[in-house]
mmCIF file of C-alpha atoms in Angstrom:
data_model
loop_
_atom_site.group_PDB
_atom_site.id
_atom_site.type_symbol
_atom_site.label_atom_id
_atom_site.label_comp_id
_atom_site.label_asym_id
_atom_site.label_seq_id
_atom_site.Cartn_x
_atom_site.Cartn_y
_atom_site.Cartn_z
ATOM 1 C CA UNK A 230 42.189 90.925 203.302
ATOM 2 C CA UNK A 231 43.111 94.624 203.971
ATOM 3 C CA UNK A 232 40.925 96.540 206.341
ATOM 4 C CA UNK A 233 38.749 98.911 204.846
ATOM 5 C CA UNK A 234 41.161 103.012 205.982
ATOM 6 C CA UNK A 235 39.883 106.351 205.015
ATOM 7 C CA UNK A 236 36.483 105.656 203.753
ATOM 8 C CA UNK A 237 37.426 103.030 200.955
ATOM 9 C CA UNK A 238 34.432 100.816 199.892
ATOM 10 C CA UNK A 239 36.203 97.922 198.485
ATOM 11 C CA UNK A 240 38.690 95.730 200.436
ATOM 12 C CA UNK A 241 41.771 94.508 198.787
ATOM 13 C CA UNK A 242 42.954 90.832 198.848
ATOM 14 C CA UNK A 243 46.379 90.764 200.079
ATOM 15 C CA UNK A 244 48.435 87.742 198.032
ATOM 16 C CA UNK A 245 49.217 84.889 200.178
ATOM 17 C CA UNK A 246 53.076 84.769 201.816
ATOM 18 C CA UNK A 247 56.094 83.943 200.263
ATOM 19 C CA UNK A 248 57.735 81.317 203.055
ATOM 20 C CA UNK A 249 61.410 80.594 202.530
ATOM 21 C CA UNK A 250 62.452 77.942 204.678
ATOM 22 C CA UNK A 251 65.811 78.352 206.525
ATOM 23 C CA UNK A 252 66.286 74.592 207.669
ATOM 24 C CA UNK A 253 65.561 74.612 211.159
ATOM 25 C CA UNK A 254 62.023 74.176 211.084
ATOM 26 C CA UNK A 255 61.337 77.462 210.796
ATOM 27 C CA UNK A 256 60.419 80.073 207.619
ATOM 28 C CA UNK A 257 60.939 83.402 206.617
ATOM 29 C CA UNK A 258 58.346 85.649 204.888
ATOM 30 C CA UNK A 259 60.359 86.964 201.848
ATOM 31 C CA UNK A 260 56.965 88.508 200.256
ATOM 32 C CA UNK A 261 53.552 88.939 200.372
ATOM 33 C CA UNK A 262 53.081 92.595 198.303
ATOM 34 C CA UNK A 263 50.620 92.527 195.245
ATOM 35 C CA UNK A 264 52.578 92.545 191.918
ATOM 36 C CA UNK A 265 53.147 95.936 190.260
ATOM 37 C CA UNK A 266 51.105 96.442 187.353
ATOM 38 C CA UNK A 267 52.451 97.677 184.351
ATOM 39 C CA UNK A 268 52.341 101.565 183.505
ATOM 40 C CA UNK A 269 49.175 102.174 181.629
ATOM 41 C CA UNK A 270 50.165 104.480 178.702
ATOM 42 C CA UNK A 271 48.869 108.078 178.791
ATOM 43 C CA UNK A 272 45.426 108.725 177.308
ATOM 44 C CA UNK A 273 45.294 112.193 177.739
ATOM 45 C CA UNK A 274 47.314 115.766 176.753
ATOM 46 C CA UNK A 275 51.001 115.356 177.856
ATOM 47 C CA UNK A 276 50.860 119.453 178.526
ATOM 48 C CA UNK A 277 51.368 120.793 181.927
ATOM 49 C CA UNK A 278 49.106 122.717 183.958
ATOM 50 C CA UNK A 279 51.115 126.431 185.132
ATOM 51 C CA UNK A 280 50.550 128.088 187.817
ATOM 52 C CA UNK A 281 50.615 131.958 186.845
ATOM 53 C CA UNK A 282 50.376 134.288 190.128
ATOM 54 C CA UNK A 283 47.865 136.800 190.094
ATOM 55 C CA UNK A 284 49.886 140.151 190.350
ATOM 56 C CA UNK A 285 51.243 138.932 186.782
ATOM 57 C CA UNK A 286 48.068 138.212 184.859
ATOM 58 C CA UNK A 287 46.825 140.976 182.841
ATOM 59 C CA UNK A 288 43.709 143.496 184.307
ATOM 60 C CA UNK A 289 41.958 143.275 181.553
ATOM 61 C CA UNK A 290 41.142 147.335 181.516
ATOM 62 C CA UNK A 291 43.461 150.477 180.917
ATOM 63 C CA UNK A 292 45.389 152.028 184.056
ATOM 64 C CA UNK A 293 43.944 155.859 184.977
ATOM 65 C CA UNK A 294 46.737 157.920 185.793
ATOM 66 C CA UNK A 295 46.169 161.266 188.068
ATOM 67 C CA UNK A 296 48.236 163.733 188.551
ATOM 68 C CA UNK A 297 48.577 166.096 191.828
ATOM 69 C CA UNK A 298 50.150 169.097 193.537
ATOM 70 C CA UNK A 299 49.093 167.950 196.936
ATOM 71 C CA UNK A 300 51.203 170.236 199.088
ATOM 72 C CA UNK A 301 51.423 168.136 202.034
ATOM 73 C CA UNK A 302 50.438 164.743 201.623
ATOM 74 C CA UNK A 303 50.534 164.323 205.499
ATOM 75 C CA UNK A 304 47.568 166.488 205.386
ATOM 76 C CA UNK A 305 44.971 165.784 203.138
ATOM 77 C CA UNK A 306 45.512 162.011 202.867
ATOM 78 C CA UNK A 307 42.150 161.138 203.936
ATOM 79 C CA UNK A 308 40.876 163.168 200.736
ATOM 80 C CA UNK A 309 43.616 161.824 198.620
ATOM 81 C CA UNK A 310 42.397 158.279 199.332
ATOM 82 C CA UNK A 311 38.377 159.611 198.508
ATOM 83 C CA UNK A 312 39.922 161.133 195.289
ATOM 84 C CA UNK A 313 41.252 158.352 194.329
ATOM 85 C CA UNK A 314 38.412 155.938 195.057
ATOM 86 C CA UNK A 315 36.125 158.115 193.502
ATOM 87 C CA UNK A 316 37.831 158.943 190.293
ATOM 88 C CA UNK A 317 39.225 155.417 189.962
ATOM 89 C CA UNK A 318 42.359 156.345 189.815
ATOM 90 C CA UNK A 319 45.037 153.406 189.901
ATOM 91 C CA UNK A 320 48.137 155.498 190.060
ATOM 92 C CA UNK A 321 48.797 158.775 191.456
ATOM 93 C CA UNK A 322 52.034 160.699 190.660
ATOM 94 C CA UNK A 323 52.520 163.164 193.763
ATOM 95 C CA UNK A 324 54.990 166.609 193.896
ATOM 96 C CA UNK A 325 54.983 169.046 196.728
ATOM 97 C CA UNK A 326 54.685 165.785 199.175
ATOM 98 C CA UNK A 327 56.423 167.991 201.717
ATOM 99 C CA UNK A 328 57.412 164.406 203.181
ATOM 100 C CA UNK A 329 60.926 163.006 204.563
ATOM 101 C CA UNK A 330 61.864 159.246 204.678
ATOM 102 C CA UNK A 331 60.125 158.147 207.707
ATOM 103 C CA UNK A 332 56.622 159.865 206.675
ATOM 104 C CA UNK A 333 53.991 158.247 208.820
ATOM 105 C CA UNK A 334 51.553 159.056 206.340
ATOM 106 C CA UNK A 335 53.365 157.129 202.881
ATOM 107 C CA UNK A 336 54.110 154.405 205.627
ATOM 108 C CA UNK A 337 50.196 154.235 206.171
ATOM 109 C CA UNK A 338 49.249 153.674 202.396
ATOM 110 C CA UNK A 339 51.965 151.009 202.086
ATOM 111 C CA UNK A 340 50.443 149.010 205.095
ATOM 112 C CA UNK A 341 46.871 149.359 203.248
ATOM 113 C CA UNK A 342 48.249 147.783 200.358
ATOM 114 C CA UNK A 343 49.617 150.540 198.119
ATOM 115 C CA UNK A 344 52.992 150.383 196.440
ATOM 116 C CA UNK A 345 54.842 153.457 197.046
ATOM 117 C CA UNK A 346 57.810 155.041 195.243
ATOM 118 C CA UNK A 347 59.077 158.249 196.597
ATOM 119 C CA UNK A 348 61.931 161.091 196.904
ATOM 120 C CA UNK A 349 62.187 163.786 199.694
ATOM 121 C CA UNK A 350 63.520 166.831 198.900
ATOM 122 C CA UNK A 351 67.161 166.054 200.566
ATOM 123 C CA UNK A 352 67.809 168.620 203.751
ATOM 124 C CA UNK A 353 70.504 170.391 204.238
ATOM 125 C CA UNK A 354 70.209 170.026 207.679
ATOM 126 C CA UNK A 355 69.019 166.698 209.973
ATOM 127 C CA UNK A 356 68.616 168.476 213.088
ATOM 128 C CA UNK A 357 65.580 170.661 212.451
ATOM 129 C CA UNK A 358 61.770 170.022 212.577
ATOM 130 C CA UNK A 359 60.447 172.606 209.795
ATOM 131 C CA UNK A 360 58.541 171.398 207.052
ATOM 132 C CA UNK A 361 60.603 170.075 204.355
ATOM 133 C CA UNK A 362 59.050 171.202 201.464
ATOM 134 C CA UNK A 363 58.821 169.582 198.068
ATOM 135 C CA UNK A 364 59.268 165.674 197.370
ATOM 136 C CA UNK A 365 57.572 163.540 194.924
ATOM 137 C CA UNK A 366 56.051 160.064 194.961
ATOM 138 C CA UNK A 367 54.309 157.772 192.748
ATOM 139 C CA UNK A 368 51.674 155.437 194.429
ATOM 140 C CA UNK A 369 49.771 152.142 192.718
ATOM 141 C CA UNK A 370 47.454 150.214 193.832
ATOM 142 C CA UNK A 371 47.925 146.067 193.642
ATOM 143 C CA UNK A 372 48.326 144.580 190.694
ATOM 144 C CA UNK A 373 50.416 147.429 189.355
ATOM 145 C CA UNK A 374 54.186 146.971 189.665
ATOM 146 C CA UNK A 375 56.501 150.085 190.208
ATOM 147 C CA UNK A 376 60.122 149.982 189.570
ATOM 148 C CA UNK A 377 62.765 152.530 190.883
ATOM 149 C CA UNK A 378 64.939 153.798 187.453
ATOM 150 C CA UNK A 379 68.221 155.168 188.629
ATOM 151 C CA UNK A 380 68.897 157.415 184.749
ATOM 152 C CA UNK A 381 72.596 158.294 186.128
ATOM 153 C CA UNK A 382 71.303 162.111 186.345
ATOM 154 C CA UNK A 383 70.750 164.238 189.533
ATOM 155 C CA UNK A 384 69.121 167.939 188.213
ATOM 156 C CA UNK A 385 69.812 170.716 190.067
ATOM 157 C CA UNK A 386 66.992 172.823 189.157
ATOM 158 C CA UNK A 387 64.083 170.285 189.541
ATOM 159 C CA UNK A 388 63.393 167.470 191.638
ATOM 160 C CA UNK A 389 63.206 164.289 189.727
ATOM 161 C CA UNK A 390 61.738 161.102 190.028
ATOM 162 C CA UNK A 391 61.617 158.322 187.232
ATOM 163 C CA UNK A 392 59.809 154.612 187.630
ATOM 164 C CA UNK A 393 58.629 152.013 185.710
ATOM 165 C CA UNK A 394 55.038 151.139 186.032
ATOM 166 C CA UNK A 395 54.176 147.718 184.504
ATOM 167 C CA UNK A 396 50.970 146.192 184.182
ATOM 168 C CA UNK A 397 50.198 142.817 183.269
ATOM 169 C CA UNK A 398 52.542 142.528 179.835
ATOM 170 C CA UNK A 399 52.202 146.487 179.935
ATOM 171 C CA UNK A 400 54.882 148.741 180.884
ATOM 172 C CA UNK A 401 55.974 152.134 180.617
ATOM 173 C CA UNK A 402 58.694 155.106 182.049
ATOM 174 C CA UNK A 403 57.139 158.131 183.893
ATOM 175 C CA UNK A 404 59.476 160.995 185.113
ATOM 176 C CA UNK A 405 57.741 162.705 187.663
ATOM 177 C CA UNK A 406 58.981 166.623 187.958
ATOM 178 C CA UNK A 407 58.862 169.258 190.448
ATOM 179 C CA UNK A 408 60.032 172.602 189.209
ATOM 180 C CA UNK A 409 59.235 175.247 192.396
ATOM 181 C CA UNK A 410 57.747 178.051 191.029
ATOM 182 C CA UNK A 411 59.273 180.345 193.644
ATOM 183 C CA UNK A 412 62.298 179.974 191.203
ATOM 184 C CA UNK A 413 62.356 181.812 187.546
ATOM 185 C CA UNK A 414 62.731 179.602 184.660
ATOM 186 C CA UNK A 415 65.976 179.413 183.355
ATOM 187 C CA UNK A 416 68.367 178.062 180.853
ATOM 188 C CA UNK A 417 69.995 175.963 182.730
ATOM 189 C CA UNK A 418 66.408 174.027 183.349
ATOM 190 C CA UNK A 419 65.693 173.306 180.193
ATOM 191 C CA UNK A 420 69.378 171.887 179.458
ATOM 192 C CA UNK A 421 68.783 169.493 182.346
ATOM 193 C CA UNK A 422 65.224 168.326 181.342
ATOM 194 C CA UNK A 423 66.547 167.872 178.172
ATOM 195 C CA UNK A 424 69.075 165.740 179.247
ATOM 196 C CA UNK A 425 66.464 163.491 181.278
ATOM 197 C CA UNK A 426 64.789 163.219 178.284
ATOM 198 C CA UNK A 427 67.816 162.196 176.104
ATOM 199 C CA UNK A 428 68.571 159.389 178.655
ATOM 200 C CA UNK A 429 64.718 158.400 179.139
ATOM 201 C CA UNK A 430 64.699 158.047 175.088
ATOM 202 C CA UNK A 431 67.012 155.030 175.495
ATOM 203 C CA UNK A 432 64.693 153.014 177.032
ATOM 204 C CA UNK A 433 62.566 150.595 175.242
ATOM 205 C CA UNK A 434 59.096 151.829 177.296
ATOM 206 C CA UNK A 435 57.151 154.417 175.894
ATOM 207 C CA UNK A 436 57.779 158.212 178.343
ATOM 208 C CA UNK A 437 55.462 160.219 179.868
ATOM 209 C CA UNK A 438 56.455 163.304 181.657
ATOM 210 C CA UNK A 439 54.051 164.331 184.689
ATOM 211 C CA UNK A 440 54.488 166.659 187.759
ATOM 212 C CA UNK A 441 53.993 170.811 188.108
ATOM 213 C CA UNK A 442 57.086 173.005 186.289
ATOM 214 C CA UNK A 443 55.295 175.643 187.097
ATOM 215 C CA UNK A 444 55.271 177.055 183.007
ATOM 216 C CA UNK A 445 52.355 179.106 182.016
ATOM 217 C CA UNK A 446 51.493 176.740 178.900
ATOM 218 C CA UNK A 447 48.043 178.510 179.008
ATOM 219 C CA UNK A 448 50.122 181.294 177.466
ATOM 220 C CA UNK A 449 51.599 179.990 173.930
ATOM 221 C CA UNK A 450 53.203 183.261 173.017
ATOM 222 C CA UNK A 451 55.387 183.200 176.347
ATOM 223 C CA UNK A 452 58.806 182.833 175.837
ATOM 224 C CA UNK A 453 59.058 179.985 178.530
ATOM 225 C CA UNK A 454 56.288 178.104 176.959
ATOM 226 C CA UNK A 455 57.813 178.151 173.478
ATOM 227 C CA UNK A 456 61.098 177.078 175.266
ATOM 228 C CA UNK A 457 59.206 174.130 176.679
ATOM 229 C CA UNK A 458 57.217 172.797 174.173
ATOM 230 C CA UNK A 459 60.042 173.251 171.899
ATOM 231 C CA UNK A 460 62.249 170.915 174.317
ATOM 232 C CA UNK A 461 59.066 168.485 174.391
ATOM 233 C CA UNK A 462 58.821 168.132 170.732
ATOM 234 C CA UNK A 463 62.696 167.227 169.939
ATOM 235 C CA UNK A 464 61.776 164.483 172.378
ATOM 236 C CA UNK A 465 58.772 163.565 170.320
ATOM 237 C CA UNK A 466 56.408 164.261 173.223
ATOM 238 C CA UNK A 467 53.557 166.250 173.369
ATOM 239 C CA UNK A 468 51.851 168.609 175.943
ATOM 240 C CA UNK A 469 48.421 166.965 177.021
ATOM 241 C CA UNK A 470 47.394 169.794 178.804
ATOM 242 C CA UNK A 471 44.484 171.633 177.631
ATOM 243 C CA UNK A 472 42.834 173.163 180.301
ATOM 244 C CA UNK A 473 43.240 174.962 183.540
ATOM 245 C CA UNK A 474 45.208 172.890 186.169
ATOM 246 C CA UNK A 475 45.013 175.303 188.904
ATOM 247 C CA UNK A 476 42.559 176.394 191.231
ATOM 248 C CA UNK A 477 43.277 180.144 190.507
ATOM 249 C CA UNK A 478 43.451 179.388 186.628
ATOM 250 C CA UNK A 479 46.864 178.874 184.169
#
């Protein structure tokens, strides 16, 4: 009989040999393996078990958005972090990063886990260490999925940034806009935005539209508001601001 391997309580009988004699006297073992049984028919369901990973199951709760003027994320990124903890915030959309491409401190929340999305404000020179003000940069935490959108469209009076932030079966654009307010408003920005818009209303996803333009909209009678809203509401957006965003009011 078999010996007893890997903790098996009952010992198999092995069949006895197969001898095939070859004339000489001697034999040859041809076979001394147990018969196969037949395949037993299956009693159970004939369905598959799939193995989903777990960024793509759905989080079972709504995503919270916030929204900041940080002004030098290199800075406060300690206090971003608390924010965001705090307010249970699962994606941040960032403008006035003041951040190039090898920013230690969007490197840092991509080796604690984040998923980070950004755009420097481009230099127009490399050989110079003053603050390059400006950028913008969308961060998740895991489980939510940002996407780069390249829209074909490069404004010249606002920085842009547009991703796709998916969530479980979820998804959705945001364009992400810096307008500096050390500029005045002009035409020629709300042709552009309402270009971005025209392209972004292509797209399947439902559009948000989130950053600082630096428009009074606490002032409805202002010619620049009216301008704006009126550029929002051929888009069939709305503004969802209601209350003072700034520390010094408007």
């Amino acid at each position: 009989y078999r010996g007893c391997r890997s903790g098996q309580s009952r010992r198999r009988w092995r069949p006895t040999p197969v001898l095939h004699p070859v004339g000489n006297g001697a034999a040859v073992i041809v076979g001394n393996r147990p018969s196969r049984e037949a395949p037993r028919p299956c009693s159970g369901s004939s369905l598959l078990r799939v193995h989903v990973d777990r960024h793509s199951t759905s989080r079972g709760s709504d995503v919270v958005f916030g929204c900041l003027n940080i002004r030098s994320v290199a800075n406060k990124l300690d206090d971003l972090l608390e924010v965001r903890r705090d307010q249970k915030i699962d994606v941040l959309f960032l403008v006035e990063t003041w951040h190039d491409s090898d920013s230690v401190a969007l490197r840092r929340l991509r080796v604690d886990g984040f998923q980070v999305v950004d755009r420097p404000r481009p230099r127009s020179r490399a050989d110079t260490l003053a603050t390059n003000h400006g950028g913008v940069a969308a961060v998740a935490i895991a489980g939510v999925r940002l996407t780069r959108l390249d829209i074909g469209v490069k404004p010249a009076t606002f920085e842009l940034l547009c991703v796709r932030v998916a969530s479980g079966t979820s998804s959705l654009v945001v364009a992400i806009v810096y307008r500096p307010g050390s500029e005045a408003v002009t035409l020629a920005f709300y042709a552009e935005l309402a270009d971005v818009l025209d392209r972004l209303a292509t797209l399947e996803d439902p559009v948000q539209l989130v950053g600082d333009d630096n428009v009074h909209l606490e002032r409805p009678a202002d010619h620049a508001t009216r301008e704006f809203t009126d550029v929002l509401a051929a888009h069939g957006l709305v503004s969802c601001v209601s209350a003072a965003t700034h520390d010094d009011g408007g």
